[in-house]
Short mmCIF file of N, CA and C and ligand atoms in Angstrom, two decimals:
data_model
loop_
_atom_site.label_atom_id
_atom_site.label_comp_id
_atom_site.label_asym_id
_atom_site.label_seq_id
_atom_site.Cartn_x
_atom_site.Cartn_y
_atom_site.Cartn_z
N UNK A 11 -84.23 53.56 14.45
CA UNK A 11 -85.03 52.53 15.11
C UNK A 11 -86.40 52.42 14.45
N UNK A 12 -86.86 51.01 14.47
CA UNK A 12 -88.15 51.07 13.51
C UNK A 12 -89.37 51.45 14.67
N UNK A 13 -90.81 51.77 14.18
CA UNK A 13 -91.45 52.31 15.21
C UNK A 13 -92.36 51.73 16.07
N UNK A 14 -92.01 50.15 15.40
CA UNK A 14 -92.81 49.13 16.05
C UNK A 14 -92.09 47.97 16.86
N UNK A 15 -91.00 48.54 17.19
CA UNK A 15 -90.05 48.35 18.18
C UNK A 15 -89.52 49.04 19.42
N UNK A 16 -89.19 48.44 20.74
CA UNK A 16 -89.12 49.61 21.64
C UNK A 16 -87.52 49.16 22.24
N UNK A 17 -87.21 49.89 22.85
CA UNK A 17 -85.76 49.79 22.67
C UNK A 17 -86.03 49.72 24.85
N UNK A 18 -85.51 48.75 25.00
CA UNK A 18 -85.75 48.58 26.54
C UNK A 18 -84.06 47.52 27.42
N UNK A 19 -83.66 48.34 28.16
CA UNK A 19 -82.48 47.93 28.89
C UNK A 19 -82.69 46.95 29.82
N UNK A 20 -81.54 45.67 30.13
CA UNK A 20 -82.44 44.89 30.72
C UNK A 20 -82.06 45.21 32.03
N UNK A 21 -82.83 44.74 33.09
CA UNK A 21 -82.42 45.52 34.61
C UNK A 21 -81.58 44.52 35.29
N UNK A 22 -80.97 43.46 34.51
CA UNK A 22 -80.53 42.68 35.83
C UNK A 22 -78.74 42.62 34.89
N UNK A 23 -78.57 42.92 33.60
CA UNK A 23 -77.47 43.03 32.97
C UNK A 23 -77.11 43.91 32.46
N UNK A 24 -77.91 44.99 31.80
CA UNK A 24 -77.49 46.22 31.43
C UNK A 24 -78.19 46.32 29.86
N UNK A 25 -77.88 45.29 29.57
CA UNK A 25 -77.81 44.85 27.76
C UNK A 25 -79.43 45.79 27.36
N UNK A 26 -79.00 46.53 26.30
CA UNK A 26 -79.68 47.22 25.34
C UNK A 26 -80.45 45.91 24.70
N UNK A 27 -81.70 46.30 24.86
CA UNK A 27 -82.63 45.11 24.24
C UNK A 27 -83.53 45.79 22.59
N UNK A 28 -83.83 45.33 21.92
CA UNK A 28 -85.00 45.51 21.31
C UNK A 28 -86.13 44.80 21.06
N UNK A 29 -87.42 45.16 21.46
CA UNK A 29 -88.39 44.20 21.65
C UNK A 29 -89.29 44.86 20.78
N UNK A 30 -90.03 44.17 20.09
CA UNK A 30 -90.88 44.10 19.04
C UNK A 30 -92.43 44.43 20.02
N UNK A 31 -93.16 45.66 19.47
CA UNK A 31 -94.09 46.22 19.98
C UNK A 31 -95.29 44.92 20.28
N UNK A 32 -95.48 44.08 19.59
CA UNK A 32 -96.20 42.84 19.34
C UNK A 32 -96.43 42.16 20.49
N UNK A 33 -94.84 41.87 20.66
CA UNK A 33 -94.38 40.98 21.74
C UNK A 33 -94.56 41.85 23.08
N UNK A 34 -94.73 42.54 23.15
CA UNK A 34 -94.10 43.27 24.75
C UNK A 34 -94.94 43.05 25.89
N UNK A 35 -96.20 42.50 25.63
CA UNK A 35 -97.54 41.30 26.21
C UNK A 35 -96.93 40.17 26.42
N UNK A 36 -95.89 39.67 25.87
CA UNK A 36 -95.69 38.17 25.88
C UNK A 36 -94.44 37.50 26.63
N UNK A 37 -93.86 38.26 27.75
CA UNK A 37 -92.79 38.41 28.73
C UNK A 37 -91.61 38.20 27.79
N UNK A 38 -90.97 39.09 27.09
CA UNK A 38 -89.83 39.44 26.06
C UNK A 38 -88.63 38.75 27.60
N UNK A 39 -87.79 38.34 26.62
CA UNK A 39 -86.61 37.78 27.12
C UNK A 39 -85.34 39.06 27.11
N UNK A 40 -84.10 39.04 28.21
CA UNK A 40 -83.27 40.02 27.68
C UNK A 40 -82.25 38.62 26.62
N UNK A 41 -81.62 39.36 25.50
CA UNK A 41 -81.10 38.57 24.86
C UNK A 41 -80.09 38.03 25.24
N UNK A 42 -79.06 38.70 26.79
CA UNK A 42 -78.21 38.20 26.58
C UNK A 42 -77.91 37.54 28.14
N UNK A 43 -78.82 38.04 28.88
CA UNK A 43 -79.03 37.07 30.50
C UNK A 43 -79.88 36.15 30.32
N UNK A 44 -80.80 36.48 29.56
CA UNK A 44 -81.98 35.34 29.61
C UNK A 44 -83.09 36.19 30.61
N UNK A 45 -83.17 37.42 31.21
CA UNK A 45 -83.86 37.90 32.22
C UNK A 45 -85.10 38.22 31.51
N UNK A 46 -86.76 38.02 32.55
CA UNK A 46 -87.44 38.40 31.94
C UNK A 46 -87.11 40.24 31.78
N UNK A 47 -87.75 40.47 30.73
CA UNK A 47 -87.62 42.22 30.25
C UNK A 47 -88.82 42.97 31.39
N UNK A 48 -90.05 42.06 31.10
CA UNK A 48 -91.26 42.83 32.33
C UNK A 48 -91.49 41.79 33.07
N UNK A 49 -90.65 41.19 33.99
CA UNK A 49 -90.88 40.64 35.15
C UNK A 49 -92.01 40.49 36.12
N UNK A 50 -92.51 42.01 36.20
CA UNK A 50 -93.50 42.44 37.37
C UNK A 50 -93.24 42.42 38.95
N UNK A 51 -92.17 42.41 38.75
CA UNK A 51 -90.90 42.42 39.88
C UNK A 51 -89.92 43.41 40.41
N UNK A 52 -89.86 44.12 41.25
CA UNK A 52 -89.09 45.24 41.58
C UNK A 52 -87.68 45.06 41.17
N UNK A 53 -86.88 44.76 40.63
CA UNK A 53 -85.53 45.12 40.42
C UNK A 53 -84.52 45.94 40.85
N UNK A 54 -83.48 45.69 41.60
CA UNK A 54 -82.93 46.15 42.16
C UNK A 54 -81.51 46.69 41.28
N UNK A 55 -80.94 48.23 40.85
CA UNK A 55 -80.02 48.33 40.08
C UNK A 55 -79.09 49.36 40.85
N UNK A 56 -78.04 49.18 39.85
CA UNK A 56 -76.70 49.77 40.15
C UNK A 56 -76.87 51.43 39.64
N UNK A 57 -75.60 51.94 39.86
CA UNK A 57 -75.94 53.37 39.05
C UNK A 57 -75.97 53.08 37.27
N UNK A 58 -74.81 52.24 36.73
CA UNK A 58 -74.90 51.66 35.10
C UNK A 58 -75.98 51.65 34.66
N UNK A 59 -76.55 50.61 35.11
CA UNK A 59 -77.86 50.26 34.85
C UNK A 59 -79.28 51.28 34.98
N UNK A 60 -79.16 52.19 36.01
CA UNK A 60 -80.12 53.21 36.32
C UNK A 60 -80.00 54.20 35.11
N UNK A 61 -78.76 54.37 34.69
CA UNK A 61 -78.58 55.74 33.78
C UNK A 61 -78.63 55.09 31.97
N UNK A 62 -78.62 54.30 31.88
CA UNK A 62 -78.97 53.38 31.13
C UNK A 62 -80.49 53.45 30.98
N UNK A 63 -80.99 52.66 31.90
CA UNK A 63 -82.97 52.34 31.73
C UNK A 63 -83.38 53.68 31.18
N UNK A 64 -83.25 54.92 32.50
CA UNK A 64 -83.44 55.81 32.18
C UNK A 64 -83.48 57.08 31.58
N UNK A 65 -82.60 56.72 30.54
CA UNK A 65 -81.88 57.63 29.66
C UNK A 65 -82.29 57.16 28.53
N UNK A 66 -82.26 55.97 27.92
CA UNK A 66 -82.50 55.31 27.16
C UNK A 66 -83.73 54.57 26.49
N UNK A 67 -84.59 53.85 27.80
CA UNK A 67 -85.73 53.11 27.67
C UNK A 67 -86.87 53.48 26.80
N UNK A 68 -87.79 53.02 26.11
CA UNK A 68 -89.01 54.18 25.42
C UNK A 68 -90.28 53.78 26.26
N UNK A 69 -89.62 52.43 27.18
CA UNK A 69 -91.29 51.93 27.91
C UNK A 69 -91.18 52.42 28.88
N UNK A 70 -92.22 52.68 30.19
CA UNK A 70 -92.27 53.50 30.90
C UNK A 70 -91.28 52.61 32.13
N UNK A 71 -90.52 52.99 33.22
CA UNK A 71 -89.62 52.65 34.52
C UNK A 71 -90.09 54.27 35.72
N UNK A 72 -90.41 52.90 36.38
CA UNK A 72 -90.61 54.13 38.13
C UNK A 72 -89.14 53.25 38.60
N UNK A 73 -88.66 54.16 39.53
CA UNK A 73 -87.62 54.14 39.88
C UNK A 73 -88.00 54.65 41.71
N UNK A 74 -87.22 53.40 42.55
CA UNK A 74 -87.67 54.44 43.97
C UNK A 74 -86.86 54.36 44.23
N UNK A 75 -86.59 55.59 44.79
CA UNK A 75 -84.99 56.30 45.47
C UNK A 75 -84.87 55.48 47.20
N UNK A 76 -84.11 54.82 47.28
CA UNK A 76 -84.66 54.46 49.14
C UNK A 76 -83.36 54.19 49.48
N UNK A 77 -83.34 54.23 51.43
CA UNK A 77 -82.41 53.63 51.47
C UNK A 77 -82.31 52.81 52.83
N UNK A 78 -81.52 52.01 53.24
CA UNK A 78 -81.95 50.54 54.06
C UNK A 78 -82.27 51.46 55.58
N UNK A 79 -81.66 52.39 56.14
CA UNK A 79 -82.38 53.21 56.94
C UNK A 79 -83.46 54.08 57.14
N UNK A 80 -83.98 53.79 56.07
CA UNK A 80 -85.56 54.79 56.23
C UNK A 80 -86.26 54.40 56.42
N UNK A 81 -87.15 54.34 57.50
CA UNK A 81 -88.02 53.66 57.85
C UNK A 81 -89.05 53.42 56.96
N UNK A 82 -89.87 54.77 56.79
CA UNK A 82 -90.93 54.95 55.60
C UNK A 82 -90.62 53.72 53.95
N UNK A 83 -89.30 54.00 53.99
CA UNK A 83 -88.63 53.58 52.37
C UNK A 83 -89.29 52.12 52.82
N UNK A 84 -88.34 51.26 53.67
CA UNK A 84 -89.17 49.66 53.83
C UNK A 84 -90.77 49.50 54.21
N UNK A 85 -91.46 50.63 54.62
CA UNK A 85 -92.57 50.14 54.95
C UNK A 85 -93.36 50.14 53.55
N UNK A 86 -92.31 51.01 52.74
CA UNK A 86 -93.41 51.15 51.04
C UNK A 86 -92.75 49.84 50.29
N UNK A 87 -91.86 49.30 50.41
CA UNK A 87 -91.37 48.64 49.86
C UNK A 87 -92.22 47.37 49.43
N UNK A 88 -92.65 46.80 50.25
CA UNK A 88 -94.20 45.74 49.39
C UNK A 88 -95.46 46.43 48.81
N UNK A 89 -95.34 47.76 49.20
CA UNK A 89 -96.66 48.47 48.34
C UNK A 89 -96.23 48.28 47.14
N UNK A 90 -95.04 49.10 47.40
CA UNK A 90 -94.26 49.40 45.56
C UNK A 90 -94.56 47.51 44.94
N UNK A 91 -93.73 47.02 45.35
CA UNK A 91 -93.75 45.28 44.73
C UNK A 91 -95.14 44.46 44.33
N UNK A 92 -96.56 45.37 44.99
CA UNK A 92 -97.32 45.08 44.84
C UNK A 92 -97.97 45.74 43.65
N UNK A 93 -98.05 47.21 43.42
CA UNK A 93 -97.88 47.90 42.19
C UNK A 93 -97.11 47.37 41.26
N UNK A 94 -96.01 46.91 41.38
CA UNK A 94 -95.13 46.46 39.96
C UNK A 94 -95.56 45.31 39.60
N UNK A 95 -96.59 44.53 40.03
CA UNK A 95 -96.50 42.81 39.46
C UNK A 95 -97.89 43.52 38.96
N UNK A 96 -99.01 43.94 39.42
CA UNK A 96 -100.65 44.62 38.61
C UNK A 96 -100.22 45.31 37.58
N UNK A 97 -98.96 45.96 37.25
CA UNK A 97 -98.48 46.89 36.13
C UNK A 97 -97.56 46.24 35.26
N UNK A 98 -97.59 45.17 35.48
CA UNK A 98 -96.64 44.19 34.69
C UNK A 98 -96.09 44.59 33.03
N UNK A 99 -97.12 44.60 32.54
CA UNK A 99 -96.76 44.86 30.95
C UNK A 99 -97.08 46.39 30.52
N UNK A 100 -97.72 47.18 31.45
CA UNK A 100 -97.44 48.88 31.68
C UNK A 100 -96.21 49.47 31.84
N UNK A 101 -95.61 48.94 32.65
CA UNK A 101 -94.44 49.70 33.59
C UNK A 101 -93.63 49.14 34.12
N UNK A 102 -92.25 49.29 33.86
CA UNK A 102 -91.39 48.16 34.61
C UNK A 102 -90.93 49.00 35.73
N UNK A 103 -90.65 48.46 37.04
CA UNK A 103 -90.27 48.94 38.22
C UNK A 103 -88.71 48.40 38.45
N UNK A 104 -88.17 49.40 39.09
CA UNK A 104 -86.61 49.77 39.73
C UNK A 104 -86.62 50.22 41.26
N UNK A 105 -85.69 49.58 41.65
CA UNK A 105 -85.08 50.43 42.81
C UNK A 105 -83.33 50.32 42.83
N UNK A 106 -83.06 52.03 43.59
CA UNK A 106 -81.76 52.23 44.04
C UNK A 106 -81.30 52.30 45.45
N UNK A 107 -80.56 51.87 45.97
CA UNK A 107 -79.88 52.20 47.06
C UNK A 107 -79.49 53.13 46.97
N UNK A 108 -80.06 54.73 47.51
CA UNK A 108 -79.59 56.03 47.70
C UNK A 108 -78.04 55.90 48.94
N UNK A 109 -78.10 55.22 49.31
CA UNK A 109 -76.88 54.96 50.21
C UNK A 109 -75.44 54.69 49.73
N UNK A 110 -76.12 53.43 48.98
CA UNK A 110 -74.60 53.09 48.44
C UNK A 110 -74.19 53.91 47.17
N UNK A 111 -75.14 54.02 46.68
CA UNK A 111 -75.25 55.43 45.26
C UNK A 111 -75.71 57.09 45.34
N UNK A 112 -74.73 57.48 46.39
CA UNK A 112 -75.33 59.04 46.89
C UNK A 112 -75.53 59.66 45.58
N UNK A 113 -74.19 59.56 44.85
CA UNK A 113 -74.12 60.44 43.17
C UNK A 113 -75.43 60.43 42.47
N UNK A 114 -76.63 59.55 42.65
CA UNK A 114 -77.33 59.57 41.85
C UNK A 114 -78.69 60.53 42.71
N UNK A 115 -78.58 60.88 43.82
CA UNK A 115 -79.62 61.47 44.60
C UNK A 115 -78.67 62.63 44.42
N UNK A 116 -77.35 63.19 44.41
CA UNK A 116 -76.99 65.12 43.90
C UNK A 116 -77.36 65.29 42.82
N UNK A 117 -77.19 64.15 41.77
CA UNK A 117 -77.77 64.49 40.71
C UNK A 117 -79.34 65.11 40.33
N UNK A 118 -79.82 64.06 40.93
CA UNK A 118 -81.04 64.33 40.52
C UNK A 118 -81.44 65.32 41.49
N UNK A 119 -81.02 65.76 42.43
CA UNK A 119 -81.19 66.91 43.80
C UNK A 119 -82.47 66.19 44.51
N UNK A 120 -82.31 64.94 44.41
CA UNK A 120 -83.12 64.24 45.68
C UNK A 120 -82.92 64.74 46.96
N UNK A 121 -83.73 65.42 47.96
CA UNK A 121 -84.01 65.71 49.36
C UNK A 121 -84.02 65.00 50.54
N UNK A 122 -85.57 63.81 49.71
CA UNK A 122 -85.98 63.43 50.49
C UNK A 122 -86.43 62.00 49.87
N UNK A 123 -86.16 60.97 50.70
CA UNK A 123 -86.52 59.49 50.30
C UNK A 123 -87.72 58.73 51.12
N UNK A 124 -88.64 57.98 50.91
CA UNK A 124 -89.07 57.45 49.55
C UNK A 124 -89.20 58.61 48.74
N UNK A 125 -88.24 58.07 47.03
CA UNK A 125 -89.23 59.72 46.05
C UNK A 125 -89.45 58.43 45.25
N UNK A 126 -90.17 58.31 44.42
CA UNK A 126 -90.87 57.70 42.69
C UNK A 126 -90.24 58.54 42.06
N UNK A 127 -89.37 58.26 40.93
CA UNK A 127 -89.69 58.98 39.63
C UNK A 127 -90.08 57.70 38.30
N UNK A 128 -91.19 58.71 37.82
CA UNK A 128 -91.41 57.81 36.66
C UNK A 128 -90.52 58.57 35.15
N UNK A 129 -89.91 57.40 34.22
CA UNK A 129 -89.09 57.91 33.13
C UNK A 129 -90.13 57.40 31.86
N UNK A 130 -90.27 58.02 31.23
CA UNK A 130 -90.86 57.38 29.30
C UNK A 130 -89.67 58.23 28.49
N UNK A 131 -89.18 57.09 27.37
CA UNK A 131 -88.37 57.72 26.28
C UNK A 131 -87.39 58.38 27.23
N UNK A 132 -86.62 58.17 27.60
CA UNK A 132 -85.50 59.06 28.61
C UNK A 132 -85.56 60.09 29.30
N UNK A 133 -86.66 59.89 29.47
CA UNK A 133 -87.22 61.60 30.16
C UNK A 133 -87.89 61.66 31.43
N UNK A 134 -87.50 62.11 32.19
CA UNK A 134 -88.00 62.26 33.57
C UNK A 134 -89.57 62.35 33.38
N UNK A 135 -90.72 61.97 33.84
CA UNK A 135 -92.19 62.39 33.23
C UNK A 135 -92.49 63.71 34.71
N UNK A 136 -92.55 62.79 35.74
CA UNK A 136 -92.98 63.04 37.19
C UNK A 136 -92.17 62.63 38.58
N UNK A 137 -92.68 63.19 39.59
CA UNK A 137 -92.14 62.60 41.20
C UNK A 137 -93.25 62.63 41.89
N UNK A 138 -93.20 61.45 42.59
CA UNK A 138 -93.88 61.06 43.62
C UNK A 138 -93.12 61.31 44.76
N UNK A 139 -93.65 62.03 45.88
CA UNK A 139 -92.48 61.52 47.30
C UNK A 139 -93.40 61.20 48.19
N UNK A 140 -92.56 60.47 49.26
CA UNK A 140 -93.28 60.21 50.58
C UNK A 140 -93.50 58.29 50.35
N UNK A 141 -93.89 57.73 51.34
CA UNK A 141 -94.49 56.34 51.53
C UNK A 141 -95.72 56.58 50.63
N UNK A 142 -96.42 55.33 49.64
CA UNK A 142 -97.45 55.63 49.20
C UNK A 142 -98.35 54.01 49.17
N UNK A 143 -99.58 53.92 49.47
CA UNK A 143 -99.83 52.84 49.54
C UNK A 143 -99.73 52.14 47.69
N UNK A 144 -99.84 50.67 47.57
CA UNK A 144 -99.94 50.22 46.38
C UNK A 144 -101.17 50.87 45.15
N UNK A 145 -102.23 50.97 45.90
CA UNK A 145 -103.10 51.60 44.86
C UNK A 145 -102.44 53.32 44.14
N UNK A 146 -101.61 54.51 45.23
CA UNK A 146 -101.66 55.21 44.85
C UNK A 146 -100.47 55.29 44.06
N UNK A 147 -99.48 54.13 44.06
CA UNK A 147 -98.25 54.43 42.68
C UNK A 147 -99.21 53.70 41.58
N UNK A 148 -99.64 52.71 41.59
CA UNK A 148 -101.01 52.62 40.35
C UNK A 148 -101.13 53.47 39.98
N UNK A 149 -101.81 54.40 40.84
CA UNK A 149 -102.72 55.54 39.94
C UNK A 149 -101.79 56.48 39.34
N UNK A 150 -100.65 56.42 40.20
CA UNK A 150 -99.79 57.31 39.58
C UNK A 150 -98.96 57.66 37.95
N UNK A 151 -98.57 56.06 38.31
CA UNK A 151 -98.02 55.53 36.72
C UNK A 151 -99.16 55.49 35.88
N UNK A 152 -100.42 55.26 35.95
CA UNK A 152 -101.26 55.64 34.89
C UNK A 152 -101.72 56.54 34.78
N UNK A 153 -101.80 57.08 35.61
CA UNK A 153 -101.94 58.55 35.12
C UNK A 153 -101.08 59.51 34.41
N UNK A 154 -99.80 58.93 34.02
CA UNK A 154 -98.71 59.30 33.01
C UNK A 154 -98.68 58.34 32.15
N UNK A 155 -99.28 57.30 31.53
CA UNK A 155 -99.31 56.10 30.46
C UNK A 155 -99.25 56.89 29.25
ZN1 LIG B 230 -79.89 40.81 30.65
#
């Protein structure tokens, strides 16, 4: 891979993207949905797609573990959406249904939901848990940039 290229999955199809370091300010297209690549939009994915972004991606993805019964999980749920559109071309944001996708909370030995994890280059960086208002997943994801 060249080094002024970043290799980024798209969240609404799966498709392995490559986006030119240049461009990644300039809302990169996925090549083969047409989806924006940094939306600034929470995205909602499957397990494919989760093990994909995050295995794969080199730009940074928070990921929130939630699920439609947690109370806490929906009350963060416009914080988070509010963090992901100010972090737009920082950080692309995900969410999973821990419900319908238990396999991916044994895996990761998730406990307890709301958790954050933030990924760079396929790699787990950090966890956040608990409800968090919008300023403090901000601070969070930059404070791992
Ligand atoms: Zn796509």
């Amino acid at each position: 891979m060249t080094p002024d290229a970043a290799r980024v999955t798209c969240l609404s199809c799966g498709q392995a993207n490559r986006v030119p370091l240049a461009k990644k300010g300039a809302g990169p297209k996925c090549a083969t949905c047409g989806a924006r690549l940094a939306s600034g939009e929470v995205a909602a994915v499957d397990v494919q797609i989760h093990d994909k972004a995050t295995r794969a991606d080199d730009l940074p993805l928070i990921v929130d573990y939630w699920a439609p019964w947690c109370g806490p999980c929906r009350m963060m749920a416009p914080e988070f959406a509010k963090a992901a559109a100010s972090l737009q071309t920082k950080a692309r944001f995900a969410k999973i249904d821990t419900e319908q996708f238990p396999a991916v909370s044994q895996r990761l030995q998730i406990r307890g939901i709301p958790l954050l994890i933030l990924y760079t280059k396929g790699q787990e960086i950090a966890r956040l848990s608990g409800a968090r208002p919008a300023t403090e997943i901000e601070a969070f994801v930059r404070q791992h940039l």
